[in-house]
Amino acid sequence: MALPAQKQDATDARLASMTLPESGVWAKTAREDALSRVTAMGLPSARDEYWKYTNPASLVAREAPEAALHENDAVPLYDGIDRLKVVFVDGVFDAEASDDLTLEGVEIERLAEVSQMDIHWAKDLYGVLETRGQKPVERPMAALNTAYATDGLVIRATGQVAKPIALIYRHESTTSDAILHHVIRVEEGADVTVLENGPAAARFNKVMEVDVADKGAFHHVRAQGRDHERRANTHLYGRLGTESVFKSFTLTANGRLTRNEVVLELLGDDAQAHVAGAALGDGDFHHDDTVFITHDAVNCESRQVFKKVLRNGAVGVFQGKILVQPDAQKTDGYQISQSLLLDDDSQFLAKPELEIYADDVACSHGSTSGAIDEDALFYLRSRGVPEGPATDLLVLSFLAEAIDEIEDEAIADDILSRLEAWLARRRG
Amino acid sequence: MLEIKNLHVKLEEEDKQILKGVDLTLEAGKVHAIMGPNGSGKSTLSYVLSGRDGYEVTDGSATLEGEDILDLEPEERAAAGLFLAFQYPVEIPGVGNMTFLRTAVNAQRKARGEEELSAGDFLKIVREKAKSLKINADMLKRPVNVGFSGGEKKRNEIMQMAMLEPKMCILDETDSGLDVDAMKLVSDGVNALRGEGRSFLVITHYQRLLDHIKPDVVHIMADGRIVKSGGPELALEVENNGYADILEEVA
């Protein structure tokens, strides 16, 4: 079927400015397939139902809109945590700044190198989960990524990985347009933690595909911020085997436009998937969490906990879906999306969805928008805590359920202090 | 210590006068009780003194050690030494009791130009005070008042009072929802804080609490005014005969 003219034009314009990277046999095939998916679907437009609340124009545009640089934090996030650092500057691997990629329990390679080989195991994963995730909802920005990404990591965890792998995304050029694609295979019984931090680029398109085998565990904590003008569209895919665990938490502070999509398939019995996010926006801020979790096995649990704190006209979007297939009995699905609106100018748009075809399941969902609880505020102030810090405490209280989803205490503490610092700065 | 003169207060939202000329003088080191039927304005008085939104003072004044407090923010009143033990302490999920206490203590110290307590010193003092109120380590770790029983919440209020060491304490129906043992525990906590210079205003429906916290003066409040004041025997009179006789007598 022909695409609408406007969509066709926008897609042609973007693709005309790009060339498929030189690749070895397997990657060349993956890229060409991805490109044909993009041309068939067309890039998203504001008229698409799935993009109703977030205008994709600046993500699709031929050129990345400029984004001013932001001073980096004096003490980087995760600084106190023993980790393997992998640095990308404007989407390009920086060997100088990175640690040696050797680590016990895991093989870490670069997509830039792996994609030049004719045969590599990555072919079974690169673009594979992205392709599966094109149904029932199209995600053309992810297919665009598969076609054009030149850098990223190819990770295979084979055991208990000795320490977290920390991906650090530096933004040093005001016009950088970065596309990164990571694939992560967690083998049976293996356990790996991946951390992400940094604004990455003026415009950032990132895909992470994670395949967790039986009894494997994947832990993911990321922080996006604090560049005010950054735009980002990320996709996190997960495929879960029997008794596997997938846990992801995202902290987002600032950023003009962020859309984080999470697409998970629970394919093995007794698997567990938790995704959580805390977003803080002040002013020119648009943050969209779009989550799609498919239960296709027995006795699996999924949790979605998303909280947004919005002020001065900031906009928060949540589109979250739980799809329970006919055979996915004993599914335990939970979804909560909440916003704390600190003034009358901010907006929260929520579209929670449940689609259930099995008859023995427990699924619950809730969505709320509210202001600061005046009783609680007065209680704190009556104990001598001034209004500013008291409000901050209540913001932290509001976000606590999401932050509690971070299992590692040291990492949770680090995220919490980042949050506290952000709040204190806002207070001036 | 606390001097209330001709205090008139109405609700901001609706044009309803709640306090219609309250006069009260509370000397340093004394315990005064306010009793009165429902809707007489007792709780409103406690909220107006501590600075809750939603009330408008239309006339009169309230001073703490000679300083007008009605124009101060709630936190400034707290730093000046005023404390309200809530009838319904608020639950704050996600904020640890200990964090809350330390934030409050240090905010007040900062406001008064004093040095903030170190984590070590703070912990030492908390442990000491918690012990006497039978507040265990678990209660200190849990989020503020979340999942606390009625008695635990009230003990937690007294715990805060003990940590903040205010000069002027207002107890708003602290006895509500307490069983006999909890009431004794809370009263012991309050009595331990009684001393030179610290004053208490105890708001209650029942004489029972006043068996434990012995007042110097008892006031009867009705329809937004203090209609009668006397010694502890006044509370007994209320307990035996109800408010009707007294109200009739002053009418």
XYZ file of C-alpha atoms in Angstrom:
679
model
C 0.000 0.000 0.000
C 1.324 3.403 -0.867
C 2.262 5.689 1.986
C 0.497 9.024 2.434
C 2.328 11.614 0.343
C 3.527 13.641 3.312
C 4.962 10.582 5.036
C 6.567 9.407 1.804
C 8.215 12.802 1.327
C 9.510 13.001 4.887
C 10.857 9.460 4.678
C 12.517 10.057 1.304
C 14.078 13.287 2.547
C 15.609 11.594 5.572
C 16.835 8.536 3.720
C 18.333 10.641 0.919
C 20.761 12.110 3.441
C 21.954 8.720 4.658
C 23.985 5.843 3.225
C 24.031 2.278 4.461
C 27.363 1.614 6.195
C 29.871 -0.761 4.593
C 29.336 -4.136 6.223
C 30.220 -7.817 6.168
C 27.714 -10.367 4.892
C 25.476 -10.841 7.927
C 25.228 -7.138 8.812
C 24.693 -6.119 5.210
C 21.668 -8.421 5.055
C 20.348 -7.141 8.383
C 20.716 -3.533 7.266
C 19.103 -4.021 3.879
C 16.176 -5.838 5.483
C 15.793 -3.024 8.010
C 15.875 -0.415 5.274
C 13.107 -2.203 3.407
C 11.063 -2.197 6.622
C 11.593 1.556 6.905
C 10.577 2.233 3.315
C 7.514 0.028 3.674
C 6.354 1.643 6.931
C 7.559 5.177 6.353
C 8.917 7.255 9.227
C 6.448 8.338 11.912
C 4.343 11.452 11.629
C 2.146 13.344 14.051
C -0.872 11.778 12.345
C 0.081 8.269 13.452
C -2.024 6.973 16.342
C 1.087 5.777 18.164
C 2.560 9.282 17.966
C -0.597 11.131 18.902
C 0.875 12.660 22.052
C 4.461 13.160 20.897
C 5.283 14.949 17.686
C 8.094 13.013 15.975
C 8.934 15.772 13.448
C 12.270 16.739 15.030
C 13.264 13.079 15.381
C 12.468 12.388 11.753
C 13.834 15.630 10.227
C 16.759 15.389 7.842
C 19.056 17.416 10.093
C 19.355 17.112 13.846
C 18.185 20.365 15.448
C 21.055 22.037 17.283
C 21.374 21.377 20.997
C 23.556 23.492 23.258
C 26.093 21.613 25.344
C 25.638 21.289 29.034
C 28.368 21.320 31.599
C 29.109 17.817 32.810
C 28.681 16.980 36.463
C 31.766 17.478 38.611
C 31.276 13.998 40.015
C 29.931 11.655 37.328
C 27.059 9.353 38.145
C 28.058 5.866 39.314
C 31.498 7.282 40.228
C 31.647 5.337 43.471
C 30.667 2.075 41.806
C 33.288 -0.365 40.580
C 32.394 -0.650 36.913
C 33.766 -1.196 33.438
C 33.532 2.106 31.600
C 32.723 2.308 27.925
C 32.634 5.831 26.561
C 30.864 7.053 23.440
C 31.333 10.660 22.331
C 28.489 11.906 20.154
C 27.735 8.287 19.380
C 31.286 7.191 18.546
C 33.282 4.768 20.705
C 36.194 6.463 22.458
C 38.907 3.886 23.155
C 41.107 6.364 25.027
C 38.442 7.211 27.547
C 37.148 3.661 27.883
C 38.444 0.821 29.994
C 39.835 -2.314 28.422
C 36.820 -4.341 27.316
C 37.966 -7.548 29.007
C 35.842 -8.646 31.913
C 35.208 -11.940 33.642
C 31.954 -13.642 32.706
C 31.317 -11.654 29.555
C 32.546 -11.013 26.014
C 32.291 -7.424 24.885
C 32.831 -6.456 21.267
C 32.114 -3.405 19.164
C 29.404 -3.383 16.543
C 31.773 -1.361 14.351
C 34.121 -4.369 14.209
C 31.661 -7.215 14.427
C 29.581 -5.797 11.580
C 32.592 -6.050 9.259
C 32.818 -9.815 9.732
C 30.966 -12.140 7.418
C 29.724 -14.425 10.195
C 28.976 -13.594 13.811
C 26.479 -14.784 16.427
C 25.105 -11.228 16.571
C 23.171 -11.989 13.405
C 20.727 -13.979 15.535
C 19.894 -10.914 17.579
C 20.779 -7.715 15.707
C 17.519 -6.356 14.353
C 15.749 -9.591 15.260
C 13.888 -8.372 18.328
C 13.329 -5.067 16.569
C 11.671 -6.959 13.697
C 9.513 -9.006 16.083
C 8.523 -5.782 17.804
C 7.138 -4.262 14.588
C 3.922 -6.129 15.313
C 1.304 -5.289 16.297
C 2.599 -1.706 16.403
C 5.088 -0.307 13.900
C 8.276 1.237 15.245
C 10.024 2.638 12.160
C 12.576 4.681 14.126
C 14.005 1.434 15.482
C 14.220 -0.100 11.999
C 15.974 3.078 10.850
C 18.449 2.492 13.647
C 19.104 -1.129 12.636
C 19.772 -0.011 9.079
C 22.203 2.787 9.864
C 23.803 2.234 13.292
C 27.559 1.953 12.961
C 28.563 1.746 16.584
C 27.408 0.107 19.779
C 28.322 -2.905 21.827
C 27.819 -6.579 21.195
C 27.748 -8.248 24.571
C 27.502 -11.912 25.473
C 27.241 -12.646 29.188
C 28.210 -16.235 29.939
C 28.254 -16.233 33.730
C 28.105 -13.959 36.707
C 29.604 -10.794 35.216
C 32.211 -9.440 37.617
C 30.994 -5.841 37.647
C 28.507 -3.568 35.935
C 29.196 -2.436 32.382
C 28.718 1.327 32.338
C 27.973 3.027 29.036
C 28.808 6.708 29.199
C 27.396 8.925 26.488
C 29.147 12.263 26.083
C 27.749 15.081 24.057
C 30.418 17.393 22.653
C 29.082 18.687 19.352
C 26.001 20.906 19.173
C 24.821 19.275 15.939
C 25.670 15.615 16.534
C 23.163 13.076 15.282
C 24.020 9.772 16.923
C 22.697 6.313 16.201
C 23.803 3.536 18.526
C 22.717 -0.074 18.551
C 23.624 -2.527 21.304
C 22.831 -6.204 21.379
C 23.103 -8.206 24.561
C 22.790 -11.938 24.879
C 22.479 -13.220 28.443
C 23.221 -16.938 28.336
C 21.525 -19.506 30.543
C 22.075 -18.692 34.211
C 24.211 -15.632 33.455
C 23.749 -12.326 35.241
C 24.769 -8.903 33.979
C 24.166 -5.284 34.959
C 24.312 -2.541 32.346
C 24.384 1.107 33.358
C 23.878 4.039 31.035
C 24.450 7.716 31.645
C 24.702 10.901 29.656
C 22.946 12.960 27.021
C 24.769 11.289 24.082
C 24.196 13.808 21.296
C 22.079 16.674 20.046
C 19.814 13.985 18.621
C 20.074 10.423 19.744
C 18.516 7.286 18.333
C 19.394 4.220 20.353
C 18.300 0.623 20.219
C 19.201 -2.014 22.774
C 18.152 -5.588 22.099
C 18.434 -7.951 25.042
C 17.907 -11.672 24.800
C 17.762 -13.335 28.205
C 18.031 -17.125 28.138
C 16.522 -19.426 30.768
C 17.422 -18.465 34.335
C 19.401 -15.487 33.070
C 19.198 -12.038 34.657
C 19.528 -8.622 33.078
C 19.675 -5.485 35.214
C 19.605 -2.074 33.624
C 19.793 1.375 35.181
C 20.048 4.437 33.021
C 20.116 8.166 33.562
C 19.269 10.601 30.805
C 20.081 14.211 31.446
C 20.735 17.015 32.018
C 21.018 18.665 28.611
C 18.058 20.948 28.162
C 17.899 20.824 24.376
C 18.639 17.166 23.766
C 16.260 14.997 21.743
C 16.255 11.266 22.091
C 14.296 8.304 20.862
C 15.302 5.016 22.422
C 14.042 1.463 22.095
C 14.742 -1.220 24.638
C 13.782 -4.716 23.536
C 13.733 -7.759 25.739
C 12.993 -11.400 25.095
C 12.714 -13.470 28.247
C 13.237 -17.189 28.668
C 12.061 -19.484 31.451
C 12.688 -18.212 34.989
C 14.610 -15.263 33.642
C 14.678 -11.767 35.107
C 14.660 -8.435 33.304
C 14.781 -5.221 35.329
C 15.148 -1.764 33.909
C 14.996 1.657 35.538
C 15.378 5.048 33.856
C 15.879 8.460 35.394
C 15.260 11.331 33.009
C 16.007 14.925 33.898
C 15.444 17.716 31.401
C 15.705 17.257 27.656
C 13.487 18.928 25.106
C 12.124 15.673 23.729
C 12.589 12.137 24.961
C 10.673 9.088 23.858
C 11.704 5.849 25.527
C 10.059 2.751 24.131
C 10.239 -0.587 25.870
C 9.097 -3.736 24.102
C 9.211 -6.961 26.070
C 8.153 -10.494 25.282
C 7.849 -13.018 28.085
C 8.243 -16.302 26.240
C 9.405 -18.680 28.991
C 7.360 -19.701 32.022
C 7.997 -18.055 35.418
C 9.825 -15.067 33.957
C 9.842 -11.679 35.610
C 10.022 -8.270 33.934
C 10.089 -4.941 35.748
C 10.368 -1.593 34.005
C 10.332 1.656 35.891
C 11.004 5.289 35.229
C 11.264 8.565 37.080
C 11.194 11.715 34.979
C 11.649 15.292 36.088
C 10.761 18.094 33.743
C 10.833 21.828 34.104
C 9.699 24.071 31.271
C 10.502 23.019 27.720
C 10.334 19.304 28.399
C 8.449 16.542 26.687
C 8.891 13.031 27.979
C 7.187 9.973 26.596
C 7.332 6.445 28.008
C 5.828 3.962 25.603
C 5.796 0.396 26.873
C 4.489 -2.799 25.333
C 4.703 -6.025 27.316
C 3.520 -9.308 25.834
C 2.891 -12.274 28.092
C 3.143 -15.491 26.128
C 4.030 -18.018 28.837
C 2.614 -19.322 32.082
C 3.054 -17.778 35.529
C 5.039 -14.723 34.515
C 5.103 -11.421 36.331
C 5.452 -7.952 34.843
C 5.525 -4.561 36.529
C 5.487 -1.086 35.020
C 6.059 1.798 37.424
C 6.339 5.220 35.818
C 6.369 8.534 37.672
C 6.752 12.013 36.335
C 7.248 15.323 38.106
C 6.286 18.217 35.883
C 6.392 21.986 36.207
C 6.406 25.180 34.174
C 4.602 23.726 31.202
C 6.421 20.389 31.036
C 4.589 17.547 29.315
C 4.607 13.888 30.281
C 3.222 11.040 28.199
C 2.657 7.421 29.130
C 1.441 4.756 26.721
C 1.651 1.412 28.419
C 0.180 -1.852 27.316
C -0.002 -5.347 28.733
C -0.980 -7.986 26.193
C -1.785 -11.400 27.623
C -1.912 -14.176 25.032
C -4.431 -17.018 25.371
C -1.961 -19.483 26.868
C -0.373 -17.059 29.318
C -2.318 -18.292 32.345
C -1.404 -17.186 35.876
C -0.050 -13.921 34.525
C 0.537 -11.282 37.168
C 0.620 -7.898 35.468
C 0.855 -4.548 37.219
C 1.018 -1.118 35.729
C 1.011 2.273 37.396
C 1.638 5.643 35.803
C 1.441 8.787 37.847
C 2.300 12.402 37.530
C 2.908 15.051 40.108
C 1.961 18.385 38.595
C 3.672 21.192 40.455
C 1.651 23.903 38.725
C -1.365 24.406 36.480
C 0.675 24.749 33.275
C 2.003 21.215 33.100
C 0.323 18.277 31.435
C 0.261 14.523 31.776
C -1.258 12.369 29.041
C -1.754 8.714 29.878
C -3.017 5.825 27.834
C -2.937 2.631 29.860
C -4.076 -0.482 28.008
C -4.781 -4.060 28.946
C -5.569 -6.682 26.341
C -6.203 -10.058 27.889
C -7.018 -13.328 26.142
C -6.302 -15.745 29.010
C -8.915 -16.335 31.702
C -6.824 -16.983 34.800
C -4.764 -13.826 35.228
C -4.338 -10.978 37.702
C -3.731 -7.680 35.977
C -4.116 -4.268 37.521
C -3.424 -0.812 36.304
C -3.805 2.699 37.547
C -3.020 6.188 36.434
C -3.236 9.392 38.436
C -2.335 13.044 38.197
C -2.111 15.129 41.293
C -0.651 18.117 43.016
C 1.481 18.217 46.139
C -0.482 16.940 49.137
C -1.184 20.085 51.167
C -1.646 18.163 54.409
C 1.730 16.510 54.053
C 3.332 19.821 53.116
C 1.908 21.515 56.180
C 2.987 18.600 58.359
C 6.594 18.954 57.184
C 6.572 22.738 57.478
C 5.106 22.579 60.966
C 8.210 20.594 61.906
C 10.420 23.412 60.693
C 11.206 22.250 57.152
C 10.863 25.266 54.816
C 8.479 25.021 51.869
C 11.181 24.378 49.216
C 12.911 21.449 50.901
C 9.553 20.145 52.131
C 8.264 20.091 48.547
C 11.440 18.268 47.495
C 10.912 15.641 50.165
C 7.386 15.087 48.888
C 8.673 14.815 45.311
C 11.097 12.126 46.465
C 8.251 10.480 48.327
C 6.234 10.460 45.113
C 9.105 8.919 43.136
C 10.018 6.354 45.771
C 7.984 3.497 44.291
C 9.866 3.813 40.999
C 13.288 4.141 42.623
C 12.552 1.111 44.785
C 12.637 -0.913 41.592
C 16.428 -0.528 41.497
C 17.740 -3.626 43.191
C 21.319 -2.596 43.845
C 21.411 -0.330 46.877
C 24.564 1.557 45.947
C 23.220 2.339 42.486
C 19.848 3.368 43.938
C 21.619 5.711 46.371
C 23.540 7.237 43.500
C 20.360 7.832 41.510
C 18.723 9.299 44.593
C 21.532 11.762 45.210
C 21.379 12.775 41.545
C 17.689 13.454 42.034
C 18.233 15.426 45.213
C 20.855 17.557 43.516
C 18.533 18.267 40.601
C 15.771 19.334 42.963
C 18.109 21.521 45.002
C 19.375 23.258 41.841
C 15.820 23.926 40.682
C 15.152 25.569 44.000
C 18.207 27.784 43.469
C 4.993 32.383 76.792
C 1.855 32.355 74.627
C -0.492 35.298 74.617
C -3.689 35.175 72.571
C -5.815 38.323 72.476
C -9.275 38.698 71.057
C -8.505 36.230 68.252
C -11.109 36.154 65.502
C -10.728 33.635 62.712
C -12.864 32.684 59.751
C -12.548 30.044 57.079
C -11.021 31.429 53.902
C -13.183 29.394 51.550
C -16.554 30.031 53.108
C -17.595 33.044 55.051
C -17.802 31.214 58.340
C -16.504 32.648 61.604
C -14.932 29.900 63.745
C -13.100 31.778 66.490
C -14.978 34.729 67.917
C -12.601 36.403 70.306
C -10.279 33.947 72.061
C -8.250 35.297 74.974
C -5.649 33.118 76.596
C -2.436 33.724 78.502
C -0.139 30.791 79.054
C 2.860 31.363 81.296
C 6.224 29.692 80.822
C 6.386 26.234 82.339
C 2.623 25.845 82.694
C 0.215 23.290 81.274
C -3.165 24.515 80.161
C -5.929 22.286 78.876
C -8.706 23.257 76.517
C -11.865 21.213 76.560
C -15.071 21.759 74.709
C -17.784 20.173 72.650
C -17.305 19.247 68.988
C -17.196 22.237 66.676
C -16.252 24.682 69.403
C -13.083 25.716 67.542
C -10.411 23.827 69.513
C -8.650 22.288 66.550
C -9.001 25.493 64.529
C -7.149 27.301 67.295
C -4.286 24.785 67.055
C -4.124 25.090 63.264
C -4.233 28.881 63.275
C -1.454 29.033 65.829
C 0.738 26.670 63.817
C 0.032 28.386 60.491
C -2.092 26.064 58.428
C -3.543 27.511 55.205
C -7.261 28.051 54.826
C -7.883 30.310 57.793
C -8.090 34.073 57.909
C -7.411 36.034 61.048
C -9.904 38.885 61.035
C -8.981 40.408 64.383
C -6.786 39.937 67.401
C -3.254 38.688 67.915
C -1.124 35.796 69.086
C 2.404 36.220 70.348
C 5.051 33.730 71.385
C 7.452 35.240 73.900
C 6.287 38.671 72.784
C 6.811 37.994 69.061
C 3.794 38.121 66.784
C 3.550 34.690 65.175
C 0.488 35.074 62.984
C 2.455 36.586 60.112
C 5.156 33.929 60.212
C 5.373 30.902 57.912
C 4.712 27.547 59.623
C 8.420 26.672 59.529
C 9.326 30.017 61.118
C 6.889 29.380 63.937
C 8.451 25.961 64.419
C 11.934 27.462 64.545
C 10.646 30.002 67.059
C 9.733 27.095 69.305
C 6.138 26.194 68.513
C 5.136 22.574 68.044
C 1.799 21.015 67.150
C 1.229 17.335 67.852
C -1.340 16.411 65.207
C -4.634 14.734 65.899
C -4.137 12.830 62.645
C -0.409 12.564 61.904
C 0.184 12.483 58.149
C 1.646 9.458 56.377
C 4.522 10.214 54.030
C 5.429 7.161 51.963
C 8.950 6.956 50.659
C 10.467 9.285 53.255
C 12.214 7.473 56.079
C 11.280 8.543 59.585
C 14.933 9.082 60.394
C 15.516 11.256 57.309
C 12.433 13.260 58.212
C 13.595 13.788 61.806
C 17.108 14.803 60.801
C 15.829 17.170 58.116
C 13.478 18.813 60.614
C 16.029 19.103 63.429
C 18.698 20.534 61.151
C 16.295 22.888 59.367
C 15.349 24.401 62.712
C 18.953 24.631 63.859
C 19.874 26.320 60.610
C 16.995 28.784 60.919
C 18.202 29.694 64.389
C 21.778 30.136 63.212
C 22.987 27.050 65.070
C 25.302 24.411 63.709
C 23.638 21.355 62.158
C 23.932 18.077 64.046
C 26.405 15.567 62.680
C 25.035 12.198 61.623
C 26.733 10.552 64.602
C 25.433 12.978 67.215
C 21.981 12.861 65.714
C 21.880 9.077 65.835
C 22.954 9.050 69.461
C 20.207 11.458 70.504
C 17.556 9.650 68.445
C 18.381 6.298 70.004
C 18.246 7.723 73.499
C 14.884 9.416 73.020
C 13.373 6.541 71.054
C 14.127 4.138 73.860
C 12.094 6.016 76.452
C 9.115 6.157 74.066
C 9.484 2.480 73.169
C 10.023 3.367 69.524
C 12.087 0.584 67.997
C 14.682 0.762 65.250
C 12.173 -0.589 62.750
C 9.779 2.323 63.343
C 12.612 4.752 62.790
C 13.550 3.118 59.519
C 10.047 2.890 58.113
C 8.523 5.696 56.063
C 6.959 8.435 58.190
C 3.803 7.084 59.876
C 3.186 4.568 57.067
C 1.636 1.416 58.458
C 1.887 2.770 62.009
C -0.921 1.936 64.419
C -2.806 4.827 66.037
C -0.662 4.494 69.134
C 2.572 4.364 67.139
C 1.627 7.507 65.258
C 1.022 9.426 68.475
C 4.240 8.118 70.006
C 5.988 9.259 66.859
C 4.540 12.753 67.384
C 5.954 12.850 70.906
C 9.239 11.516 69.527
C 9.392 14.484 67.178
C 8.578 16.785 70.041
C 11.384 15.282 72.100
C 13.853 15.726 69.229
C 12.822 19.281 68.382
C 12.658 20.492 72.001
C 10.064 23.215 71.406
C 9.158 25.839 74.016
C 5.477 25.787 73.309
C 3.757 22.494 72.620
C 0.189 22.159 71.424
C -1.315 18.685 71.687
C -4.408 18.360 69.508
C -6.510 15.484 70.822
C -3.436 13.378 71.299
C -5.543 10.922 73.280
C -7.878 10.111 70.392
C -7.472 6.558 69.186
C -5.252 5.502 72.077
C -5.786 2.555 74.378
C -4.961 2.868 78.071
C -1.393 1.607 77.766
C -0.609 3.813 74.793
C -2.090 6.810 76.570
C 0.182 6.179 79.529
C 3.221 5.842 77.295
C 2.424 9.069 75.464
C 1.668 10.913 78.705
C 4.921 9.736 80.259
C 6.697 11.073 77.179
C 5.004 14.425 77.562
C 5.616 14.563 81.319
C 9.298 13.868 80.764
C 9.413 17.032 78.667
C 7.651 19.171 81.253
C 9.950 21.558 82.910
C 11.003 25.101 83.508
C 10.204 27.253 80.574
C 8.333 24.716 78.429
C 4.604 25.264 78.152
C 1.824 22.964 76.950
C -1.605 23.562 75.543
C -3.476 20.272 75.722
C -6.624 20.033 73.628
C -8.860 17.150 74.578
C -12.413 15.909 74.809
C -11.844 13.785 77.833
C -10.674 14.230 81.351
C -8.835 10.890 81.180
C -5.747 12.329 79.515
C -5.596 14.998 82.198
C -5.234 12.297 84.854
C -1.885 11.586 83.268
C -0.860 15.046 82.146
C -1.919 17.187 85.061
C -2.895 20.686 83.950
C -2.424 23.897 85.902
C -5.425 25.532 84.255
C -8.434 24.145 82.388
C -10.379 26.221 79.856
C -13.754 25.415 78.421
C -14.249 26.490 74.843
C -17.626 26.862 73.199
C -18.729 28.537 70.008
C -15.340 30.079 69.303
C -14.679 31.545 72.727
C -13.216 30.489 76.015
C -16.260 30.597 78.249
C -14.861 29.412 81.515
C -11.443 28.828 83.084
C -10.519 27.130 86.312
C -8.341 24.530 87.980
C -8.161 20.770 87.285
C -11.506 20.352 89.071
C -13.189 21.913 86.047
C -12.188 18.910 83.952
C -13.744 16.590 86.516
C -16.935 18.583 86.392
C -17.074 18.090 82.623
C -16.421 14.388 83.019
C -19.261 14.018 85.518
C -21.881 16.391 84.151
C -20.977 17.019 80.500
C -20.762 20.459 78.960
C -24.449 21.313 79.163
C -24.393 22.633 82.742
C -21.373 24.815 82.169
C -22.711 26.205 78.919
C -26.009 26.986 80.531
C -24.294 28.674 83.424
C -22.298 31.035 81.171
C -25.079 31.641 78.675
